[in-house]
PDB file of C-alpha atoms in Angstrom:
ATOM      1  CA  MET A   1     -22.930  44.454  41.178  1.00 78.00           C
ATOM      2  CA  LEU A   2     -20.999  41.207  42.022  1.00 78.00           C
ATOM      3  CA  GLU A   3     -24.218  39.232  41.683  1.00 86.00           C
ATOM      4  CA  ILE A   4     -25.069  40.449  38.175  1.00 86.00           C
ATOM      5  CA  ILE A   5     -21.434  39.608  37.038  1.00 86.00           C
ATOM      6  CA  LEU A   6     -21.938  35.894  38.390  1.00 81.00           C
ATOM      7  CA  ILE A   7     -25.285  35.691  36.694  1.00 84.00           C
ATOM      8  CA  VAL A   8     -24.106  37.008  33.396  1.00 84.00           C
ATOM      9  CA  PHE A   9     -21.077  34.729  33.548  1.00 80.00           C
ATOM     10  CA  ALA A  10     -23.387  31.775  34.496  1.00 80.00           C
ATOM     11  CA  MET A  11     -25.411  32.567  31.626  1.00 79.00           C
ATOM     12  CA  ALA A  12     -22.854  32.654  29.122  1.00 79.00           C
ATOM     13  CA  VAL A  13     -21.318  29.326  30.534  1.00 78.00           C
ATOM     14  CA  LEU A  14     -24.797  27.686  30.000  1.00 76.00           C
ATOM     15  CA  ILE A  15     -25.347  29.151  26.555  1.00 76.00           C
ATOM     16  CA  VAL A  16     -21.416  27.734  25.528  1.00 72.00           C
ATOM     17  CA  LEU A  17     -22.530  24.440  26.928  1.00 67.00           C
ATOM     18  CA  ALA A  18     -25.883  24.142  25.225  1.00 73.00           C
ATOM     19  CA  LEU A  19     -24.330  25.193  21.815  1.00 71.00           C
ATOM     20  CA  ALA A  20     -21.346  22.689  22.233  1.00 66.00           C
ATOM     21  CA  SER A  21     -23.908  19.944  23.128  1.00 70.00           C
ATOM     22  CA  LYS A  22     -25.506  20.489  19.641  1.00 73.00           C
ATOM     23  CA  GLN A  23     -22.251  19.980  17.756  1.00 74.00           C
ATOM     24  CA  PRO A  24     -21.982  16.554  15.712  1.00 69.00           C
ATOM     25  CA  ASN A  25     -20.343  13.634  17.574  1.00 72.00           C
ATOM     26  CA  GLN A  26     -18.102  12.974  14.720  1.00 72.00           C
ATOM     27  CA  PHE A  27     -15.724  15.124  12.776  1.00 71.00           C
ATOM     28  CA  GLN A  28     -14.127  14.560   9.099  1.00 74.00           C
ATOM     29  CA  VAL A  29     -11.893  16.700   7.237  1.00 81.00           C
ATOM     30  CA  THR A  30     -11.066  16.039   3.301  1.00 86.00           C
ATOM     31  CA  ARG A  31      -8.935  17.301   0.636  1.00 94.00           C
ATOM     32  CA  SER A  32      -8.038  16.189  -2.826  1.00 95.00           C
ATOM     33  CA  ALA A  33      -5.657  17.042  -5.650  1.00 96.00           C
ATOM     34  CA  SER A  34      -5.156  15.834  -9.075  1.00 97.00           C
ATOM     35  CA  ILE A  35      -1.434  14.745  -9.926  1.00 97.00           C
ATOM     36  CA  ALA A  36      -0.071  13.953 -13.364  1.00 96.00           C
ATOM     37  CA  ALA A  37       1.437  10.754 -12.261  1.00 96.00           C
ATOM     38  CA  PRO A  38       0.329   7.109 -11.948  1.00 95.00           C
ATOM     39  CA  PRO A  39      -1.076   5.899  -8.689  1.00 96.00           C
ATOM     40  CA  ALA A  40       2.196   4.045  -7.857  1.00 94.00           C
ATOM     41  CA  SER A  41       4.333   6.923  -7.807  1.00 94.00           C
ATOM     42  CA  VAL A  42       1.895   8.924  -5.656  1.00 96.00           C
ATOM     43  CA  PHE A  43       1.488   5.977  -3.333  1.00 97.00           C
ATOM     44  CA  ALA A  44       5.258   5.658  -2.858  1.00 94.00           C
ATOM     45  CA  GLN A  45       5.512   9.290  -1.246  1.00 93.00           C
ATOM     46  CA  VAL A  46       2.661   8.635   1.207  1.00 95.00           C
ATOM     47  CA  ASN A  47       3.471   4.890   2.083  1.00 96.00           C
ATOM     48  CA  ASP A  48       7.040   5.546   3.309  1.00 95.00           C
ATOM     49  CA  LEU A  49       6.733   7.654   6.195  1.00 94.00           C
ATOM     50  CA  GLN A  50      10.472   8.870   5.801  1.00 93.00           C
ATOM     51  CA  ASN A  51       9.332  10.654   2.735  1.00 93.00           C
ATOM     52  CA  TRP A  52       6.874  12.882   4.721  1.00 90.00           C
ATOM     53  CA  GLU A  53       9.497  15.448   5.779  1.00 88.00           C
ATOM     54  CA  ALA A  54       9.913  16.437   2.240  1.00 91.00           C
ATOM     55  CA  TRP A  55       6.009  17.301   1.869  1.00 92.00           C
ATOM     56  CA  SER A  56       4.353  17.529   5.170  1.00 90.00           C
ATOM     57  CA  PRO A  57       3.130  21.045   5.989  1.00 87.00           C
ATOM     58  CA  TRP A  58       4.153  20.313   9.852  1.00 84.00           C
ATOM     59  CA  ALA A  59       7.602  19.812   8.805  1.00 85.00           C
ATOM     60  CA  LYS A  60       7.829  23.622   7.520  1.00 84.00           C
ATOM     61  CA  LEU A  61       5.929  24.817  10.947  1.00 85.00           C
ATOM     62  CA  ASP A  62       8.798  23.424  13.027  1.00 87.00           C
ATOM     63  CA  PRO A  63      11.895  22.575  11.016  1.00 86.00           C
ATOM     64  CA  ASN A  64      13.570  21.536  14.552  1.00 89.00           C
ATOM     65  CA  ALA A  65      10.849  18.763  15.430  1.00 90.00           C
ATOM     66  CA  LYS A  66      12.206  15.625  16.296  1.00 93.00           C
ATOM     67  CA  ASN A  67      11.161  12.661  14.374  1.00 93.00           C
ATOM     68  CA  SER A  68      11.589   8.943  15.227  1.00 95.00           C
ATOM     69  CA  PHE A  69      10.712   5.944  13.142  1.00 96.00           C
ATOM     70  CA  SER A  70       9.881   2.200  14.250  1.00 97.00           C
ATOM     71  CA  GLY A  71       8.679  -0.731  12.484  1.00 96.00           C
ATOM     72  CA  PRO A  72       9.052  -1.239   8.796  1.00 96.00           C
ATOM     73  CA  GLN A  73       9.969   1.914   6.665  1.00 92.00           C
ATOM     74  CA  ALA A  74       6.687   1.681   4.663  1.00 95.00           C
ATOM     75  CA  GLY A  75       3.488  -0.244   4.678  1.00 96.00           C
ATOM     76  CA  VAL A  76       1.518  -1.832   7.605  1.00 98.00           C
ATOM     77  CA  GLY A  77       3.404  -1.328  10.920  1.00 98.00           C
ATOM     78  CA  ALA A  78       5.329   1.790   9.970  1.00 97.00           C
ATOM     79  CA  ASN A  79       5.169   4.096  12.700  1.00 97.00           C
ATOM     80  CA  MET A  80       6.427   7.756  12.945  1.00 96.00           C
ATOM     81  CA  SER A  81       6.560   9.836  16.206  1.00 95.00           C
ATOM     82  CA  TRP A  82       7.060  13.524  16.569  1.00 94.00           C
ATOM     83  CA  ALA A  83       7.750  16.100  19.124  1.00 93.00           C
ATOM     84  CA  GLY A  84       7.887  19.691  18.194  1.00 90.00           C
ATOM     85  CA  ASN A  85       6.972  23.180  19.121  1.00 90.00           C
ATOM     86  CA  ASN A  86       3.196  24.222  20.087  1.00 85.00           C
ATOM     87  CA  LYS A  87       2.339  24.426  16.411  1.00 84.00           C
ATOM     88  CA  VAL A  88       3.046  20.749  15.583  1.00 85.00           C
ATOM     89  CA  GLY A  89       2.749  19.174  19.052  1.00 90.00           C
ATOM     90  CA  GLU A  90       3.533  15.730  20.054  1.00 93.00           C
ATOM     91  CA  GLY A  91       2.181  12.318  18.902  1.00 94.00           C
ATOM     92  CA  SER A  92       2.646   9.357  16.658  1.00 96.00           C
ATOM     93  CA  MET A  93       1.007   7.780  13.350  1.00 95.00           C
ATOM     94  CA  THR A  94       1.000   4.246  12.498  1.00 98.00           C
ATOM     95  CA  ILE A  95       0.023   2.880   8.968  1.00 98.00           C
ATOM     96  CA  VAL A  96      -2.794   0.235   9.836  1.00 98.00           C
ATOM     97  CA  GLU A  97      -3.681  -0.651   6.308  1.00 98.00           C
ATOM     98  CA  SER A  98      -1.869  -0.468   3.028  1.00 98.00           C
ATOM     99  CA  ARG A  99      -3.320  -1.457  -0.380  1.00 97.00           C
ATOM    100  CA  PRO A 100      -0.938  -0.789  -2.916  1.00 96.00           C
ATOM    101  CA  TYR A 101      -2.061   2.094  -5.182  1.00 96.00           C
ATOM    102  CA  ASP A 102      -5.319   2.206  -3.718  1.00 96.00           C
ATOM    103  CA  LEU A 103      -5.437   3.141  -0.143  1.00 97.00           C
ATOM    104  CA  ILE A 104      -3.259   4.031   3.067  1.00 98.00           C
ATOM    105  CA  ARG A 105      -4.895   4.019   6.331  1.00 98.00           C
ATOM    106  CA  PHE A 106      -3.247   5.597   9.677  1.00 95.00           C
ATOM    107  CA  ARG A 107      -3.944   5.693  13.292  1.00 95.00           C
ATOM    108  CA  LEU A 108      -2.978   9.183  14.731  1.00 91.00           C
ATOM    109  CA  ASP A 109      -2.437   9.592  18.403  1.00 93.00           C
ATOM    110  CA  PHE A 110      -1.916  13.020  19.467  1.00 89.00           C
ATOM    111  CA  LEU A 111      -0.485  13.574  22.891  1.00 90.00           C
ATOM    112  CA  LYS A 112       0.355  17.327  22.960  1.00 88.00           C
ATOM    113  CA  PRO A 113      -1.331  19.984  22.895  1.00 82.00           C
ATOM    114  CA  PHE A 114      -4.067  17.672  23.806  1.00 76.00           C
ATOM    115  CA  LYS A 115      -4.834  13.857  23.826  1.00 83.00           C
ATOM    116  CA  ALA A 116      -6.851  12.638  20.955  1.00 79.00           C
ATOM    117  CA  SER A 117      -6.847   9.831  18.420  1.00 84.00           C
ATOM    118  CA  SER A 118      -8.246   9.585  14.938  1.00 87.00           C
ATOM    119  CA  ILE A 119      -7.958   7.870  11.682  1.00 91.00           C
ATOM    120  CA  ALA A 120      -6.526   9.256   8.538  1.00 93.00           C
ATOM    121  CA  GLU A 121      -6.596   8.041   5.025  1.00 96.00           C
ATOM    122  CA  PHE A 122      -5.163   8.508   1.611  1.00 97.00           C
ATOM    123  CA  THR A 123      -6.867   7.243  -1.259  1.00 97.00           C
ATOM    124  CA  PHE A 124      -5.618   6.786  -4.716  1.00 97.00           C
ATOM    125  CA  LYS A 125      -7.688   6.616  -7.974  1.00 96.00           C
ATOM    126  CA  ALA A 126      -6.477   6.517 -11.619  1.00 94.00           C
ATOM    127  CA  ASP A 127      -7.847   9.270 -13.868  1.00 93.00           C
ATOM    128  CA  GLY A 128      -6.617   8.947 -17.258  1.00 91.00           C
ATOM    129  CA  GLY A 129      -2.860   9.842 -16.925  1.00 90.00           C
ATOM    130  CA  ASN A 130      -3.566  11.423 -13.504  1.00 95.00           C
ATOM    131  CA  THR A 131      -4.115  10.257  -9.985  1.00 97.00           C
ATOM    132  CA  ILE A 132      -6.693  11.670  -7.845  1.00 97.00           C
ATOM    133  CA  LEU A 133      -5.413  11.792  -4.360  1.00 97.00           C
ATOM    134  CA  VAL A 134      -7.549  12.319  -1.461  1.00 97.00           C
ATOM    135  CA  TRP A 135      -6.580  12.997   2.003  1.00 95.00           C
ATOM    136  CA  SER A 136      -9.198  12.757   4.837  1.00 92.00           C
ATOM    137  CA  MET A 137      -9.305  12.109   8.535  1.00 86.00           C
ATOM    138  CA  SER A 138     -12.226  11.374  10.850  1.00 78.00           C
ATOM    139  CA  GLY A 139     -12.860  10.740  14.536  1.00 72.00           C
ATOM    140  CA  LYS A 140     -14.870  11.314  17.620  1.00 72.00           C
ATOM    141  CA  ASN A 141     -15.834  14.871  18.437  1.00 70.00           C
ATOM    142  CA  ASN A 142     -15.577  14.775  22.568  1.00 70.00           C
ATOM    143  CA  PHE A 143     -17.201  17.466  24.492  1.00 66.00           C
ATOM    144  CA  ILE A 144     -13.921  19.513  24.541  1.00 68.00           C
ATOM    145  CA  GLY A 145     -13.569  19.170  20.837  1.00 69.00           C
ATOM    146  CA  LYS A 146     -17.240  20.368  20.594  1.00 65.00           C
ATOM    147  CA  VAL A 147     -16.591  23.440  22.723  1.00 64.00           C
ATOM    148  CA  MET A 148     -13.305  24.030  20.634  1.00 68.00           C
ATOM    149  CA  SER A 149     -15.436  23.846  17.346  1.00 64.00           C
ATOM    150  CA  LEU A 150     -17.296  26.932  18.615  1.00 63.00           C
ATOM    151  CA  ILE A 151     -14.347  29.165  18.439  1.00 66.00           C
ATOM    152  CA  MET A 152     -12.186  27.493  15.776  1.00 65.00           C
ATOM    153  CA  ASN A 153     -13.009  25.663  12.310  1.00 64.00           C
ATOM    154  CA  CYS A 154     -10.912  22.533  12.445  1.00 66.00           C
ATOM    155  CA  ASP A 155     -11.829  21.911   8.615  1.00 68.00           C
ATOM    156  CA  LYS A 156     -10.506  25.294   7.400  1.00 70.00           C
ATOM    157  CA  MET A 157      -7.500  25.221   9.786  1.00 69.00           C
ATOM    158  CA  VAL A 158      -6.363  21.507   9.074  1.00 74.00           C
ATOM    159  CA  GLY A 159      -7.738  21.587   5.494  1.00 75.00           C
ATOM    160  CA  GLY A 160      -5.433  24.629   4.349  1.00 81.00           C
ATOM    161  CA  GLN A 161      -2.528  22.702   5.838  1.00 85.00           C
ATOM    162  CA  TRP A 162      -3.589  19.645   3.716  1.00 83.00           C
ATOM    163  CA  GLU A 163      -3.875  21.612   0.634  1.00 90.00           C
ATOM    164  CA  GLN A 164      -0.329  22.760   1.166  1.00 91.00           C
ATOM    165  CA  GLY A 165       0.765  19.124   1.656  1.00 92.00           C
ATOM    166  CA  LEU A 166      -1.031  17.975  -1.436  1.00 93.00           C
ATOM    167  CA  SER A 167       0.626  20.825  -3.510  1.00 94.00           C
ATOM    168  CA  ALA A 168       3.963  19.588  -2.460  1.00 95.00           C
ATOM    169  CA  ILE A 169       3.235  15.971  -3.138  1.00 95.00           C
ATOM    170  CA  LYS A 170       2.092  17.085  -6.543  1.00 96.00           C
ATOM    171  CA  ALA A 171       5.134  19.080  -7.059  1.00 95.00           C
ATOM    172  CA  ILE A 172       7.573  16.272  -5.870  1.00 96.00           C
ATOM    173  CA  VAL A 173       5.932  13.572  -7.959  1.00 95.00           C
ATOM    174  CA  GLU A 174       5.514  15.534 -11.092  1.00 95.00           C
ATOM    175  CA  ALA A 175       9.182  16.527 -10.933  1.00 92.00           C
ATOM    176  CA  GLY A 176       9.896  12.681 -10.860  1.00 84.00           C
ATOM    177  CA  GLY A 177      10.792  12.516  -7.033  1.00 64.00           C
TER     178      GLY A 177
END
């Protein structure tokens, strides 16, 4: 009986490994929102990392998370580090490119619950009297990430939080914040 259990277990592991190896080497998550404000107003909410607490979906997941800031308050070199509960983890983000009213690019370094690095971007496009704000993240999908993608959908999980964040930015900016 033990032999049968071990054989079934080994086969299950091999199937999971085979399925994981077929997953993409890269991942990307993207969400967008139309905001009734000029790009400069929307850009200011994202480019100043100290504004993030007002709209970040992760600030609501752990109001007791510890955030620290270094470098300039806004623009290239601005850095925010966080340490929170198991819902927000621990890590840092640094603005590596900031083109006023057009693009902000971040390097994200996650430490907990697992180590990973990725690139996130916000783009701002004028559309009549509105701004189309696009939030995206991309990175390498290592083997652990490929296995995890078999049991959870990162796009749906993170995308839902981004939709909350974009809605919060929209509400703040459209209220004149």
